[in-house]
Coordinates of C-alpha atoms and ligand atoms in Angstrom, one line a residue:
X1 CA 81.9 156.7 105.9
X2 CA 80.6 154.8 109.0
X3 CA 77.1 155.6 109.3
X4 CA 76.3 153.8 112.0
X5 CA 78.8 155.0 114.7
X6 CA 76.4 155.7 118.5
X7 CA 76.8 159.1 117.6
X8 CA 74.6 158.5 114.3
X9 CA 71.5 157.1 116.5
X10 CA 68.6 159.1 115.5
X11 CA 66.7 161.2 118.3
X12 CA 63.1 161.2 117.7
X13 CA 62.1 165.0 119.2
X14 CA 58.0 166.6 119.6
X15 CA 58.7 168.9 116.9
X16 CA 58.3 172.6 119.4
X17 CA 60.3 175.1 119.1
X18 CA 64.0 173.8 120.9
X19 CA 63.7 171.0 118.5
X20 CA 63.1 172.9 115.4
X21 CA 66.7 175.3 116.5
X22 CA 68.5 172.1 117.4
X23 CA 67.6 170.3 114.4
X24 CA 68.4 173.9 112.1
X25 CA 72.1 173.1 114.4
X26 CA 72.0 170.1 113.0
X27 CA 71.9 171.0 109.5
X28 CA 74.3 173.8 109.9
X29 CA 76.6 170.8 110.9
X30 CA 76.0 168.9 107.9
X31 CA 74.1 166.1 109.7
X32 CA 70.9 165.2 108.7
X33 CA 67.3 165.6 110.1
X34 CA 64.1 164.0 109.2
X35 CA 61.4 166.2 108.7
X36 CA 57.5 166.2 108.2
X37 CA 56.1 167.9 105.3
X38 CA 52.4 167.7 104.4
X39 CA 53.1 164.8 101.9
X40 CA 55.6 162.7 103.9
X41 CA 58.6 162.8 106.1
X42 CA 61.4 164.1 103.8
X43 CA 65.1 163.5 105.0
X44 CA 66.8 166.8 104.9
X45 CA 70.2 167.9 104.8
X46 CA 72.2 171.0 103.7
X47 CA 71.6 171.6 100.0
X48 CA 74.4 173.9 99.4
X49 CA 76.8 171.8 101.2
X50 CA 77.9 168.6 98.8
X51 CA 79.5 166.9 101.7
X52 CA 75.6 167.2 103.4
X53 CA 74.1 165.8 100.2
X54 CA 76.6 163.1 99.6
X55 CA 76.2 161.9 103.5
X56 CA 72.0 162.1 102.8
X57 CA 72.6 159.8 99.5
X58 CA 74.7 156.8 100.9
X59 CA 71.7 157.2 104.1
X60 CA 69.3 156.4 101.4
X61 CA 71.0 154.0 99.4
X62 CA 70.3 155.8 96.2
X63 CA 71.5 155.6 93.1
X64 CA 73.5 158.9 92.8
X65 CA 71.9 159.7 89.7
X66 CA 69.1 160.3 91.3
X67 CA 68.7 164.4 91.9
X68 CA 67.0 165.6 94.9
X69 CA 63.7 167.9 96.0
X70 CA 65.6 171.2 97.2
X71 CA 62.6 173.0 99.4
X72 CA 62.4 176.7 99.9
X73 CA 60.4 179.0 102.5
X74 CA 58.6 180.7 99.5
X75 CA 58.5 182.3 95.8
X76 CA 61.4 184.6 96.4
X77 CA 64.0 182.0 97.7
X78 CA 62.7 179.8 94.9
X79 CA 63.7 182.3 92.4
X80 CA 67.1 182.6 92.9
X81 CA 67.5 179.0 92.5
X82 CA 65.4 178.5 89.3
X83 CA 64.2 180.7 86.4
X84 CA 60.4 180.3 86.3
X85 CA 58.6 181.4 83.0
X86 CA 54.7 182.4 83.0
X87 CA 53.9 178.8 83.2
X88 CA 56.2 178.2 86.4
X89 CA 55.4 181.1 88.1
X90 CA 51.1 180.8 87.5
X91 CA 52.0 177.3 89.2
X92 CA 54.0 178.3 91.6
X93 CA 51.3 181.0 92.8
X94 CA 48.4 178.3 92.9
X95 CA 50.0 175.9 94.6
X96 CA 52.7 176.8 96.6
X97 CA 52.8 176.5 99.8
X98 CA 51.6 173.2 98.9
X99 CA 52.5 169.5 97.2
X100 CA 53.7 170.7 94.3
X101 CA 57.4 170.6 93.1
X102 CA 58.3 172.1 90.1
X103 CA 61.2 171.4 88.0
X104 CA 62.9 174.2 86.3
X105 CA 66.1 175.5 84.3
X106 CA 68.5 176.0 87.1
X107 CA 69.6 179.7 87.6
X108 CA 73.0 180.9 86.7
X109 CA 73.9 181.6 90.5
X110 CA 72.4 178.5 92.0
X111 CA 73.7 177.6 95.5
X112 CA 72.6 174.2 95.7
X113 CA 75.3 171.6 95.5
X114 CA 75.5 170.0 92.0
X115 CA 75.5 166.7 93.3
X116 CA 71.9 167.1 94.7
X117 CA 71.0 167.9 91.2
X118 CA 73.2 165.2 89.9
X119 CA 74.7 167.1 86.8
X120 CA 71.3 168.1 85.8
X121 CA 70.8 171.5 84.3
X122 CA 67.2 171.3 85.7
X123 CA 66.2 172.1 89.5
X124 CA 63.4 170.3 91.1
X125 CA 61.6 173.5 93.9
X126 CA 59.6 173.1 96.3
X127 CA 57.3 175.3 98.7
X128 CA 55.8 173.2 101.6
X129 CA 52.8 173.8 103.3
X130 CA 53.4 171.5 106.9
X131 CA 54.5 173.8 109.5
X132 CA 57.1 171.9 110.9
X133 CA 58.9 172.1 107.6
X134 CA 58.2 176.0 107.2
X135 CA 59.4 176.7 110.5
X136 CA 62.8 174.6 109.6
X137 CA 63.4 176.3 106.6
X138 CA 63.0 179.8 108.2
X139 CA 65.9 178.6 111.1
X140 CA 67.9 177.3 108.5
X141 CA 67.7 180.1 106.4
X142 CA 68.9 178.2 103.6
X143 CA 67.4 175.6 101.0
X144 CA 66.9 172.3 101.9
X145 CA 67.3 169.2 100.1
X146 CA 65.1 166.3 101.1
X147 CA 64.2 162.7 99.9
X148 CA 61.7 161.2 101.3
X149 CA 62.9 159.5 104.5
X150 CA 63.1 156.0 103.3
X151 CA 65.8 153.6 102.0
X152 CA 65.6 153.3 98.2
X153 CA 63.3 151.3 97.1
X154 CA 61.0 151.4 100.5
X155 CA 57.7 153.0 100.7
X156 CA 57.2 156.6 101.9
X157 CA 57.4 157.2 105.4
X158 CA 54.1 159.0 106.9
X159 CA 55.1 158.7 110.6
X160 CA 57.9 159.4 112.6
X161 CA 58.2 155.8 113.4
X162 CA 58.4 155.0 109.6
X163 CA 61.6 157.0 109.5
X164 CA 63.0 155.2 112.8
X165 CA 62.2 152.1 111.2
X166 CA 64.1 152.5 107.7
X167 CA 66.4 155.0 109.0
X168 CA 66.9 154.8 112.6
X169 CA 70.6 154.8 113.0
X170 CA 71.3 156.7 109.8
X171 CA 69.9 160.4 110.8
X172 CA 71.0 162.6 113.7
X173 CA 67.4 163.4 114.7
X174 CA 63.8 162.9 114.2
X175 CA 61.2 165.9 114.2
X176 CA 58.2 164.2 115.4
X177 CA 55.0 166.2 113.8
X178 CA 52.1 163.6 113.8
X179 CA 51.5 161.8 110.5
X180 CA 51.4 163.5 107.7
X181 CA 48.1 165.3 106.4
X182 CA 48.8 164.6 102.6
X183 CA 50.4 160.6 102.4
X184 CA 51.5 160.9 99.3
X185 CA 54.6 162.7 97.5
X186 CA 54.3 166.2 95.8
X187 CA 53.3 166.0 92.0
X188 CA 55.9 166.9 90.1
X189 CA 55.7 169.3 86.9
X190 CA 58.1 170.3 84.6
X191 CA 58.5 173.6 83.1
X192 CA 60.4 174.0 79.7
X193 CA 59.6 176.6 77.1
X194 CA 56.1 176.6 76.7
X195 CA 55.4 173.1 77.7
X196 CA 54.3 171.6 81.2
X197 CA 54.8 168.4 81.6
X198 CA 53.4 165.9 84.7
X199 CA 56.5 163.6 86.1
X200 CA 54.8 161.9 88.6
X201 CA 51.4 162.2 90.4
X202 CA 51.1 163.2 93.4
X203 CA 49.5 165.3 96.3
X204 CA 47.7 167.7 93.8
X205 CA 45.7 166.1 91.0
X206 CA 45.9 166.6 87.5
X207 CA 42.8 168.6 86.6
X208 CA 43.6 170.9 89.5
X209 CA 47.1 171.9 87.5
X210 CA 45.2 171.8 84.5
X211 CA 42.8 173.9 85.6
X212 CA 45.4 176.8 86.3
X213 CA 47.6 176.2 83.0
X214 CA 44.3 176.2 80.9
X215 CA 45.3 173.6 78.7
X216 CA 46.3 169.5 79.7
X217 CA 49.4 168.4 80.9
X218 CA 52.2 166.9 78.2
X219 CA 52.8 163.0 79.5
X220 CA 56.3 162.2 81.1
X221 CA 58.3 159.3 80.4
X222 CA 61.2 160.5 78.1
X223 CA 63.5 163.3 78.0
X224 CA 64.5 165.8 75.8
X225 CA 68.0 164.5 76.6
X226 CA 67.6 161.0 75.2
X227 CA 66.3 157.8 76.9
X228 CA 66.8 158.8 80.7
X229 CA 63.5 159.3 82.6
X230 CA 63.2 162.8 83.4
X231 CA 62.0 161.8 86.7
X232 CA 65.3 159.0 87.2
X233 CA 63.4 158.0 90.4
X234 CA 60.5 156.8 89.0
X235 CA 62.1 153.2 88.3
X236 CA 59.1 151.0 88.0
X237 CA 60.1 148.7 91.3
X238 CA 59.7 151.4 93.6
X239 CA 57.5 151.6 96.3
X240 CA 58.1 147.9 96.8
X241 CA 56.9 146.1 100.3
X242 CA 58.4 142.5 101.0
X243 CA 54.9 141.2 100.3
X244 CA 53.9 140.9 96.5
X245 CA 51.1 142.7 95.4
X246 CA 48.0 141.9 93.1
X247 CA 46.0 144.7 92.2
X248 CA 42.4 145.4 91.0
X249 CA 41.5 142.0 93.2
X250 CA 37.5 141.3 93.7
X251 CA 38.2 138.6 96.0
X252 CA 40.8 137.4 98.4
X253 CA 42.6 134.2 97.9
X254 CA 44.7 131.7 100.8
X255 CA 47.2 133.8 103.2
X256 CA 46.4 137.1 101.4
X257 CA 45.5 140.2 103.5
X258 CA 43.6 142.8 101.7
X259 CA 44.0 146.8 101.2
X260 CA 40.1 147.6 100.8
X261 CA 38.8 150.8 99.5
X262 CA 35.5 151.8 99.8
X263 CA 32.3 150.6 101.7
X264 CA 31.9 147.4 100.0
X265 CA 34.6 144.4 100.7
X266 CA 36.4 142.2 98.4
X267 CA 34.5 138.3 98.5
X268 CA 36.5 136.3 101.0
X269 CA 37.4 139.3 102.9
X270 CA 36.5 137.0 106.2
X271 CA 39.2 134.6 105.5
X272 CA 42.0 137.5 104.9
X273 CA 45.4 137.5 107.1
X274 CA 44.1 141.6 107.5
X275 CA 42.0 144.2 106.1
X276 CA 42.8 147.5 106.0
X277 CA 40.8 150.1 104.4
X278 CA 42.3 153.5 102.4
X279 CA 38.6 154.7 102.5
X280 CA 36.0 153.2 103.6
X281 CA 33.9 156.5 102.1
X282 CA 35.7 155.7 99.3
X283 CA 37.3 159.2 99.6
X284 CA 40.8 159.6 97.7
X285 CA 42.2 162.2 99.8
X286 CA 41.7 160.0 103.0
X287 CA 42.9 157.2 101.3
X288 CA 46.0 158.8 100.0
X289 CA 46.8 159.6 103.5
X290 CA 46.1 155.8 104.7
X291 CA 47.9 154.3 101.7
X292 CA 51.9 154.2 102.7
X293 CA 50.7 153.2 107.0
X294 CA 48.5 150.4 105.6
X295 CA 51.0 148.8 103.3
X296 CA 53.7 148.6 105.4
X297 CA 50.8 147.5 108.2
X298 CA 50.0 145.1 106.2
X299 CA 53.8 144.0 104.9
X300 CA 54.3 143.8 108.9
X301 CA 51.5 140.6 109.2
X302 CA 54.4 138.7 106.9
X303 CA 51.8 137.3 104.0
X304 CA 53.0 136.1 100.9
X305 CA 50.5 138.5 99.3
X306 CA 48.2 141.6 99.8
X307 CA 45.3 141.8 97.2
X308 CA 44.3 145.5 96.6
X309 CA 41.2 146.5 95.9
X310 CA 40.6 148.9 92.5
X311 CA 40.9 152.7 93.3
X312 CA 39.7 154.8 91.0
X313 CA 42.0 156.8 88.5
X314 CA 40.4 160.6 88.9
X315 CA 41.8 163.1 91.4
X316 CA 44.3 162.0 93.9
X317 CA 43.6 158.4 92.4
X318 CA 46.0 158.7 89.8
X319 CA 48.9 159.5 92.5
X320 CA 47.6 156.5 94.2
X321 CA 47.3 153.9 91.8
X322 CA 50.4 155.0 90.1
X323 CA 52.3 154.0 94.1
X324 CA 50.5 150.6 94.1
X325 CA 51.7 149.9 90.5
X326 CA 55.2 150.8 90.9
X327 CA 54.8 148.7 94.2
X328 CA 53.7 145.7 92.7
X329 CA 56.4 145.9 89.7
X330 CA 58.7 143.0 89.1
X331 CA 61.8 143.4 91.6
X332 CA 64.6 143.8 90.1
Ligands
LIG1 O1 56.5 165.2 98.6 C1 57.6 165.1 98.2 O2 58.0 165.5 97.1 C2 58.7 164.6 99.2 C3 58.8 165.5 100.4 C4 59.8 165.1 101.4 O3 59.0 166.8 99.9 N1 59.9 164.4 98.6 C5 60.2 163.4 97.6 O4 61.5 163.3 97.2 O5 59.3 162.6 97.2 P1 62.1 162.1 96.4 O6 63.5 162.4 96.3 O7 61.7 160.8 97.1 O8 61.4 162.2 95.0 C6 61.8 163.3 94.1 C7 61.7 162.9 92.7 C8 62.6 161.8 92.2 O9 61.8 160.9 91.4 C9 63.6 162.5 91.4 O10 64.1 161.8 90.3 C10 62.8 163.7 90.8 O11 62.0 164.1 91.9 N2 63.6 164.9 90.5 C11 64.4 165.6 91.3 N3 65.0 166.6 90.6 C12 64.7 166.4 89.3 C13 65.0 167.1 88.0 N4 65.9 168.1 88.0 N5 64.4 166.6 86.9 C14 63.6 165.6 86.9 N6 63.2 164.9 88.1 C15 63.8 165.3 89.2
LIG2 MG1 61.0 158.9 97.4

């Protein structure tokens, strides 16, 4: 598949309403549009058509093992793709629409492609709140399957530019929305028997799901199914810019720049290549939204390194400090 033919070129649009029917064309054409949702930009194509998803996994450069969000307008589409028990559906009503994706048993008359769930008998569902996305999903009138709009291994795009930038000449258009209101992705929850179980942190904290299930969250990590992850994108080099990072830094050293958070700098922040701050309230939700723009902002100045300042780990701070760990993993 050539995927960078003229024809390919990406087409950043103001996301009104000629946009949102051309892009729902699109879709119905098995091309594929970049999106944004309140967490990030997601890169969407057709998930009932397996010719769609395979086109939207070689854009990526993912590893095909890797199953997809597939987003729905509300409760009702999400339930003829999934079977929710009391758990799912007491999620599903708190948070939906919202960033929280929920992964559940597949239902027996799913009409999402199996490649986008890569042989899984799981589903991963999705509601979103941004309305750009809503208004998508109710032209389509179909489910959705969307990545976020990055190459593997790249950090999350936030802006439209983000997408043009990793993906440019790899997506037939652009919705252009404004950056997104979230920053980070959805959590992710799993639903199985009786158990709920967090796969990755994200836009809603951990104590708010708790709250609603009434009891804490199991941990993630491995599967019923042997030694896979049961999130298989959460490989530990993920979010990885070119510049290394070093985290929990007090101070800056030579040719670093410096993600800041809160009011008070790191010593030597004077002498750093940049500062940017996530919060300089020391907010999480602000800096959750800040924290994709400013790493690739400061990934753009070229330094070697970027020291980060600590975040805390409550709230939206786990999400957060689980990105920046993942981005300073060991390449592989
Ligand atoms: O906020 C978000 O969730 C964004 C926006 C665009 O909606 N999407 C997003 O998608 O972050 P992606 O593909 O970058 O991350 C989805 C994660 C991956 O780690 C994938 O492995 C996991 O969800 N996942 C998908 N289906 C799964 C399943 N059936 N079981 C376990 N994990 C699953
Ligand atoms: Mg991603």
């Amino acid at each position: 598949m050539n995927l960078t033919t003229p024809e390919m070129n990406a087409r950043t649009l103001k996301a009104d309403a000629a946009a949102i029917a051309a892009a729902a064309r699109a879709l119905a054409q098995g091309d594929l549009v970049a999106f944004p949702t309140e967490t990030v930009y997601g890169l969407g194509a057709d998930a009932t058509s397996a010719t769609a998803v395979a086109k939207l996994y070689a854009a990526k450069g993912r590893p095909s093992f890797n199953p997809l969000i597939a987003h729905v307008l509300d409760l009702a589409a999400a339930e003829g793709l999934a079977q929710f028990n009391a758990l799912a559906r007491a999620l599903a009503q708190a948070f939906w629409p919202g960033p929280l994706t929920l992964v559940l048993p597949k239902a027996p008359a799913c009409a999402v492609a199996e490649l986008a769930t890569a042989g899984l008998d799981t589903i991963a569902l999705r509601v979103p709140a941004h309305h750009v996305a809503r208004d998508l999903l109710a032209a389509f009138g179909r489910p959705i399957v969307a990545p976020s709009a990055n190459r593997s291994g790249h950090v999350s795009p936030t802006t439209a530019a983000h997408v043009i930038d990793d993906l440019g000449d790899r997506v037939a258009l652009v919705l252009d929305g404004g950056p997104t209101p979230v920053g980070i992705e959805s959590a992710i929850v799993a639903c199985r028997d009786d158990a709920a179980t967090l796969l990755r942190p994200g836009g809603v904290a951990r104590d708010a799901i708790e709250q609603v299930l009434k009891r804490p969250l199991a941990s993630a990590t491995l599967t019923a199914r042997g030694d896979a992850p049961l999130a298989p994108g959460m490989l530990a080099s993920h979010y990885a810019p070119h510049a290394r990072l070093r985290l929990n830094a007090t101070s800056v050293n030579a040719g670093e720049a410096l993600l800041a958070f809160g009011p008070m700098l790191a010593e030597g922040a004077d002498t750093a290549a940049r500062v940017l701050n996530l919060s300089a309230q020391g907010d999480l939700v602000e800096a959750a939204a800040n924290l994709f723009a400013h790493l690739r902002a400061l990934d753009a100045t070229g330094c070697a390194a970027i020291a980060v300042m600590p975040v805390p780990a409550h709230g939206l701070g786990e999400a957060i400090n689980d990105r920046l760990a993942r981005a300073a993993a060991p390449r592989a």
